[in-house]
CSV table of C-alpha atoms and ligand atoms in Angstrom, one decimal:
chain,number,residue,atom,x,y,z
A,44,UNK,CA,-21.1,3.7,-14.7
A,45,UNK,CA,-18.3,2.4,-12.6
A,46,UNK,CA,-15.1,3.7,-12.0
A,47,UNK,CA,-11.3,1.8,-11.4
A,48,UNK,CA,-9.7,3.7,-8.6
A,49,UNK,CA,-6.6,5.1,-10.3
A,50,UNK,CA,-4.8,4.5,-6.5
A,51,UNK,CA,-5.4,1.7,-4.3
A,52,UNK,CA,-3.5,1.5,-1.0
A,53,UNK,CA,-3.9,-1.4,1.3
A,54,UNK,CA,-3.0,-2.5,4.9
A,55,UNK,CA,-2.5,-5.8,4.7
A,56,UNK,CA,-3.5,-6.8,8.3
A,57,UNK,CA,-4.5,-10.2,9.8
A,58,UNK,CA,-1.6,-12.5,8.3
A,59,UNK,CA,-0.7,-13.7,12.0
A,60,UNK,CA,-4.3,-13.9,13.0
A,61,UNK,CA,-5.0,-16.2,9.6
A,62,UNK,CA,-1.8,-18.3,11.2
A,63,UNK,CA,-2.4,-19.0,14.8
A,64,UNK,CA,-6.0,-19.7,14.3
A,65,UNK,CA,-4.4,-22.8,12.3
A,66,UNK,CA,-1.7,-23.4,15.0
A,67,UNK,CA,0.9,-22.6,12.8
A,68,UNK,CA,3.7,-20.0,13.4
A,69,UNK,CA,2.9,-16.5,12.5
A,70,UNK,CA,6.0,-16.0,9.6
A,71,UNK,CA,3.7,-19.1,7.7
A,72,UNK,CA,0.8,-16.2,7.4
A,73,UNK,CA,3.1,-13.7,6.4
A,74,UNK,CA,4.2,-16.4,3.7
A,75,UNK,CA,0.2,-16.6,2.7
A,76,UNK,CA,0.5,-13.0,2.7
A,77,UNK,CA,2.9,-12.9,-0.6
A,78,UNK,CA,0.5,-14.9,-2.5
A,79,UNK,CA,-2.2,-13.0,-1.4
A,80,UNK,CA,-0.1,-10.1,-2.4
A,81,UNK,CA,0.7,-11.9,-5.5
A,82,UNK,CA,-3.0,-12.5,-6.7
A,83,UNK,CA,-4.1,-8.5,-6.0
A,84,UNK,CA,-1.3,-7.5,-8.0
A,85,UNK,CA,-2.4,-8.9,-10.9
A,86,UNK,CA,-6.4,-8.2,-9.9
A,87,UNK,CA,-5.4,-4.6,-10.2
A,88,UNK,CA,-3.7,-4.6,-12.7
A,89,UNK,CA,-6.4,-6.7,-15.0
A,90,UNK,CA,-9.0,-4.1,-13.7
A,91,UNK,CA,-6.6,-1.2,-15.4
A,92,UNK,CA,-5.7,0.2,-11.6
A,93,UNK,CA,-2.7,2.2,-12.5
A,94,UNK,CA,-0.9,2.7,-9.2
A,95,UNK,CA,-1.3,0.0,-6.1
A,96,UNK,CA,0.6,0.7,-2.9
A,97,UNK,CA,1.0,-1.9,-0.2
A,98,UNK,CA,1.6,-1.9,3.6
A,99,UNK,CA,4.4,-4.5,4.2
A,100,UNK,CA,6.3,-3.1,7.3
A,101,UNK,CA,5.6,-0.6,9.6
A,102,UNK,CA,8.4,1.3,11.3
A,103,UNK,CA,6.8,0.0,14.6
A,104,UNK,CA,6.9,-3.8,13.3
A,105,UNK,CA,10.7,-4.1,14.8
A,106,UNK,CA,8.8,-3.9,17.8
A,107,UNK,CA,7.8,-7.6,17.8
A,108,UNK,CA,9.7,-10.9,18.7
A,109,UNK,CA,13.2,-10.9,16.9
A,110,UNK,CA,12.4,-14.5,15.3
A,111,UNK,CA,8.7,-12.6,13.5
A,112,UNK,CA,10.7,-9.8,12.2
A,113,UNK,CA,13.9,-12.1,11.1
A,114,UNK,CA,11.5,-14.0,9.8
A,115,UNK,CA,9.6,-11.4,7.5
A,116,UNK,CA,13.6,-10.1,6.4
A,117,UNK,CA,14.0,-13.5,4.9
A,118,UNK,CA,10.6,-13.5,3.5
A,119,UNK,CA,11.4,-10.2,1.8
A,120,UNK,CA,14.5,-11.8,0.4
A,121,UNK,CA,13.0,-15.0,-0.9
A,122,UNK,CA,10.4,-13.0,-2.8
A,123,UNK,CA,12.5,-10.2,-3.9
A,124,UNK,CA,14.4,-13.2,-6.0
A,125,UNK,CA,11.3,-15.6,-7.0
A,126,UNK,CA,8.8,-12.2,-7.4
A,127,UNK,CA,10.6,-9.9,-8.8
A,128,UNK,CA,11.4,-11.7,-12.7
A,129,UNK,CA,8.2,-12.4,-13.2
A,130,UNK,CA,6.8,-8.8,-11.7
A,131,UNK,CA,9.3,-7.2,-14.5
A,132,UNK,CA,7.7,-9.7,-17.0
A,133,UNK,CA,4.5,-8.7,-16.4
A,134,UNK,CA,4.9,-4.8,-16.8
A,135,UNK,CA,5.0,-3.9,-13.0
A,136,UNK,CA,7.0,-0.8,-12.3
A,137,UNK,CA,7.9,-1.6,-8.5
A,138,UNK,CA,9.2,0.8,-5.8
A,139,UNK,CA,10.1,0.8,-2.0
A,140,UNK,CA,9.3,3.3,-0.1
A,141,UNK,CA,10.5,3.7,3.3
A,142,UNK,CA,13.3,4.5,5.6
A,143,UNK,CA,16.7,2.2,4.2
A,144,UNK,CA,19.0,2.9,7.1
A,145,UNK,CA,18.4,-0.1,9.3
A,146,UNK,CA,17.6,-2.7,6.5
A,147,UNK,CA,20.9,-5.0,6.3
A,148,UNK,CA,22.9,-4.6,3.6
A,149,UNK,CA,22.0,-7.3,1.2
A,150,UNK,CA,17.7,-6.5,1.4
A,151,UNK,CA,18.6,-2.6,0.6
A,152,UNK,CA,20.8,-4.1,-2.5
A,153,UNK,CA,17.6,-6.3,-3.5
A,154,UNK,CA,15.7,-3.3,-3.3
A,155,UNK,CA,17.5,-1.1,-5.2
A,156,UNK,CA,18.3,-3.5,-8.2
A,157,UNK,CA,14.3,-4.8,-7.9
A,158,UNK,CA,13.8,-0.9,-9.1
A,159,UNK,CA,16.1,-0.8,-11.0
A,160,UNK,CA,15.1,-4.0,-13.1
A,161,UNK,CA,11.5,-2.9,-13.3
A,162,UNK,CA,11.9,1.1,-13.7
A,163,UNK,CA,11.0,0.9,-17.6
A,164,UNK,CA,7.5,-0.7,-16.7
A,165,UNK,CA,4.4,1.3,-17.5
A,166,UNK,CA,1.2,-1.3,-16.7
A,167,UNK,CA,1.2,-1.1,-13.0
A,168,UNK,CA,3.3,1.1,-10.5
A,169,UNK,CA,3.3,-1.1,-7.4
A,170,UNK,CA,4.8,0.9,-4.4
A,171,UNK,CA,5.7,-1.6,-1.5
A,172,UNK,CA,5.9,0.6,1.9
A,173,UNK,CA,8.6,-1.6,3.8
A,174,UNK,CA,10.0,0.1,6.8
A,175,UNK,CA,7.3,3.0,6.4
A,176,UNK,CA,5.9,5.1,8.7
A,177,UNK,CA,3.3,8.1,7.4
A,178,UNK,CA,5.4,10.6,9.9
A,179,UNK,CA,8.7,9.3,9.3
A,180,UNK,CA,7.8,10.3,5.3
A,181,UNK,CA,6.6,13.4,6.5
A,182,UNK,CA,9.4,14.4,8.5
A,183,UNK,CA,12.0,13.2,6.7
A,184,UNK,CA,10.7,15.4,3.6
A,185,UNK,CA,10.9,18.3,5.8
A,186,UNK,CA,14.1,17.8,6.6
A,187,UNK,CA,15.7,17.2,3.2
A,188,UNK,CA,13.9,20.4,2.4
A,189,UNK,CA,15.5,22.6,5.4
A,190,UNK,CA,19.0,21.3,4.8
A,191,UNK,CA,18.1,23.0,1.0
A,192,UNK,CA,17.0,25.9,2.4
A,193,UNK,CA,13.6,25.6,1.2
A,194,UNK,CA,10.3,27.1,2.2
A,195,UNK,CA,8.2,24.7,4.1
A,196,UNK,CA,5.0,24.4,2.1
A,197,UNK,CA,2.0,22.3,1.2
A,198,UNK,CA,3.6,22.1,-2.4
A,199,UNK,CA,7.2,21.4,-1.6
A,200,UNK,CA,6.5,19.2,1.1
A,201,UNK,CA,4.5,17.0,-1.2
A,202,UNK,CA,7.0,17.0,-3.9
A,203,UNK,CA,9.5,16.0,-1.0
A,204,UNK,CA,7.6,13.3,0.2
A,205,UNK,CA,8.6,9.1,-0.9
A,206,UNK,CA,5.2,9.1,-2.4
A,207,UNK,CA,5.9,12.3,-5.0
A,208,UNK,CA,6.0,10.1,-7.7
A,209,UNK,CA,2.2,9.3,-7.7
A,210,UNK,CA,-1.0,10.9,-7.3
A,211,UNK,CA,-2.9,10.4,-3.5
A,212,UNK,CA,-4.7,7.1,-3.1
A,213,UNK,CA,-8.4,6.9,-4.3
A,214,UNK,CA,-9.3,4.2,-2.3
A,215,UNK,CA,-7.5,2.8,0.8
A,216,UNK,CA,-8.6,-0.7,2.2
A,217,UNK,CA,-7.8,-2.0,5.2
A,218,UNK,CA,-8.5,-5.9,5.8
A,219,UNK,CA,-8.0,-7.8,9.0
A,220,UNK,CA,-10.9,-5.7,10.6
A,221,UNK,CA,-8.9,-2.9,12.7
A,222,UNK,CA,-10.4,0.6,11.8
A,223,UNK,CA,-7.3,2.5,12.0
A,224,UNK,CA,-4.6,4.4,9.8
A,225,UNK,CA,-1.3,2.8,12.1
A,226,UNK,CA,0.6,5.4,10.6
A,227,UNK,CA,0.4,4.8,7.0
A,228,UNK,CA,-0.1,7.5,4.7
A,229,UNK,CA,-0.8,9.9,6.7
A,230,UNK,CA,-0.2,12.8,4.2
A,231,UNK,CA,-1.9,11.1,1.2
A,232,UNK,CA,-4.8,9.8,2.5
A,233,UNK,CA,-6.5,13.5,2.8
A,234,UNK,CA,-8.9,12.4,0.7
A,235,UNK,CA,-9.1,9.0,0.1
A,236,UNK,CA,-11.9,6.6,0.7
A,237,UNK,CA,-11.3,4.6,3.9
A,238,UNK,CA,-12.7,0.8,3.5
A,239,UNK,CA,-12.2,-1.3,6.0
A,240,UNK,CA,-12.7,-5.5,5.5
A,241,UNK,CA,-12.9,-8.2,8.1
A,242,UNK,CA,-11.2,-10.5,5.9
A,243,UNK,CA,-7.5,-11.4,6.8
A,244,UNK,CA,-4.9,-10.7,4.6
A,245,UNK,CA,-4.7,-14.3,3.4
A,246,UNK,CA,-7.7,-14.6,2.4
A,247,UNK,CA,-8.6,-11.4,0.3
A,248,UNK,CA,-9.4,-12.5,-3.3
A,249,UNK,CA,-10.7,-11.3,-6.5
A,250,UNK,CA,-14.3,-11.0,-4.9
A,251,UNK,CA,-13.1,-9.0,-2.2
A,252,UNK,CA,-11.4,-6.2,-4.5
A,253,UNK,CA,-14.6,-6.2,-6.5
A,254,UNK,CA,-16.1,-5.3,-3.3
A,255,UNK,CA,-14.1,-2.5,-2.3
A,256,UNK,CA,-14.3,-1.0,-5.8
A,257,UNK,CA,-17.9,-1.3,-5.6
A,258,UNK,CA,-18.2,0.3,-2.3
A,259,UNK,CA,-15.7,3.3,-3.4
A,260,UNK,CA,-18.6,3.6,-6.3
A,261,UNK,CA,-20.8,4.5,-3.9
A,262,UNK,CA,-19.1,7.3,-2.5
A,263,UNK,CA,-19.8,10.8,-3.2
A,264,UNK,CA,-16.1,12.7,-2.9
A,265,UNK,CA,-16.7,16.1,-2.4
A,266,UNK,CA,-13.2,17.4,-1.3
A,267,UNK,CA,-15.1,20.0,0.8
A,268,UNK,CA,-17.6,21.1,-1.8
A,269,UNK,CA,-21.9,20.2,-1.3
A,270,UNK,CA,-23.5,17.5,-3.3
A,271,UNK,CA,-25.3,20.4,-5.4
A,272,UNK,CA,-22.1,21.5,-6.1
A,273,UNK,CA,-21.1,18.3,-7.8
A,274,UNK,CA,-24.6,17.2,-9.2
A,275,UNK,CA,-24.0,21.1,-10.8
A,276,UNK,CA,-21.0,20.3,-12.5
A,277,UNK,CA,-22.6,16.6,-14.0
A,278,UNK,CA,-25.0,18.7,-15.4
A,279,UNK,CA,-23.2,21.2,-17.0
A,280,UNK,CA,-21.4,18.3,-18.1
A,281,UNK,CA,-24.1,16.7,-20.0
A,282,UNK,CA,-25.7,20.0,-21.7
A,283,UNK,CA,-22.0,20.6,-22.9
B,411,IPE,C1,0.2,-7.7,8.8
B,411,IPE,O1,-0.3,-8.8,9.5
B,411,IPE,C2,1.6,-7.9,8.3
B,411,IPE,C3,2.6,-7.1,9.1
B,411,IPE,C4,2.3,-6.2,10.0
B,411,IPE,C5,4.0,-7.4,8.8
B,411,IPE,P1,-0.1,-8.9,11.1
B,411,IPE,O2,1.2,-9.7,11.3
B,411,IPE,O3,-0.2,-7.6,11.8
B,411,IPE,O4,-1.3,-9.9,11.5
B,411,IPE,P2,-2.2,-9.8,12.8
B,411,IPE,O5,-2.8,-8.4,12.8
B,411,IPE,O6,-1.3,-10.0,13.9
B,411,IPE,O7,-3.2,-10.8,12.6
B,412,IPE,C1,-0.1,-2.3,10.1
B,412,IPE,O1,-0.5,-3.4,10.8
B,412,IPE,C2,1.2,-2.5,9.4
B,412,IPE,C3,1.2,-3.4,8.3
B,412,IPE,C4,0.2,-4.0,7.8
B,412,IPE,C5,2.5,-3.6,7.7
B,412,IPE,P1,-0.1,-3.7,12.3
B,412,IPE,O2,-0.7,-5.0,12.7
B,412,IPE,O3,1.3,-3.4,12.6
B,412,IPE,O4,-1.0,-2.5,13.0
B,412,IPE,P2,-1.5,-2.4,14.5
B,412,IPE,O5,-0.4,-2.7,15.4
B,412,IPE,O6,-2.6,-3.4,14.7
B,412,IPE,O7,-2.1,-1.0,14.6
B,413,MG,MG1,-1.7,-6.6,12.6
């Protein structure tokens, strides 16, 4: 029988790859990259995914040329305002997560009111991880927690964390062909299944989705127990 992840996370790698092998300028693969974004969004959500979480920008990504990241603040601004009706139309509860403080002034407002307009939304919550970095999330929840005067613990540091409002990823996919975490969720993704796709970005499609789904069906999760463990528990399942 085969099973929707109830979390998908993806790093949405390869967008300036898909763009220079085209001889065009990077920021025209990021551009490809909405769409692409666009056209998972509303895979996921036809498949009954309940929670999809995107890489978008890493805390390291001001490290490139000033005109790539301009670029990709302009980008986020032309799609907060063409995306985000039509997101709250079709039932998408959306959230950023990530550090605020350095985004200028006008993107943090289009964040904050793109939440705002879509908070009600129950079909899919789509978390977009824009200035994100797994240890920034991780030390900025222990941080909020030590100016409270709270006990550091797996619990409360969870609960602290810009991802507390979700369960862990099921599945996270990687496209673009790297096989690395580049400091995404670095907390949540105890457990997940890692998939990794040679496809860039741009080019990831329904197919591909199907793919990844299908391959996390193939995966045992054990969370530390044995497969006898598990095939125990399926049984007691079907005498009960
Ligand atoms: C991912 O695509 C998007 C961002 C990091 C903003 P890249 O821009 O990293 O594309 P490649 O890896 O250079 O092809
Ligand atoms: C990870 O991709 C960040 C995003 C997809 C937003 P990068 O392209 O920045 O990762 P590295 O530099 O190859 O590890
Ligand atoms: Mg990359």
């Amino acid at each position: 029988m085969s099973q929707v992840p109830h979390h998908i996370a993806i790093v949405m790698d390869g967008n300036g790859r898909w763009a220079t092998r085209r001889y065009l300028p990077r920021v025209a693969g990021h551009k490809q990259g909405v769409d692409a974004l666009n056209r998972c969004v509303r895979a996921c959500a036809a498949r009954g995914v309940a929670v999809l979480t995107v890489f978008a920008f890493s805390s390291e990504n001001w490290n490139r040329p000033v005109e790539e990241v301009s670029g990709l603040m302009e980008l986020l601004a032309m799609a907060l305002s063409r995306e985000v009706p039509k997101l709250k139309a079709e039932g998408v509860q959306l959230h950023f997560v990530g550090e605020r403080a350095g985004l200028s002034d006008k993107v943090s407002a289009g964040l904050a009111q793109a939440e705002a307009a879509t908070k009600h939304n129950t079909r899919l919550v789509l978390n977009v991880c824009f200035n994100y970095g797994g240890r920034w999330d991780i030390a900025q929840a222990a941080a909020r927690l030590a100016a409270q005067g709270q006990p550091l613990t797996e619990a409360s540091l969870d609960s602290a964390m810009a991802l507390a409002h979700v369960p862990d990823p099921d599945l996270l996919i990687r496209t673009g062909g790297e096989q690395r975490i580049s400091n995404f969720l670095l907390w949540q993704a105890a457990y997940s299944e890692l998939y990794f796709s040679d496809s860039l970005w741009p080019e990831f499609d329904e197919a591909e989705l199907d793919a990844a789904i299908a391959a996390f069906n193939r995966r045992e999760r054990r969370f530390g127990k044995t497969s006898a463990q598990l095939a125990g528990v399926a049984n007691a399942q079907k005498v009960a």
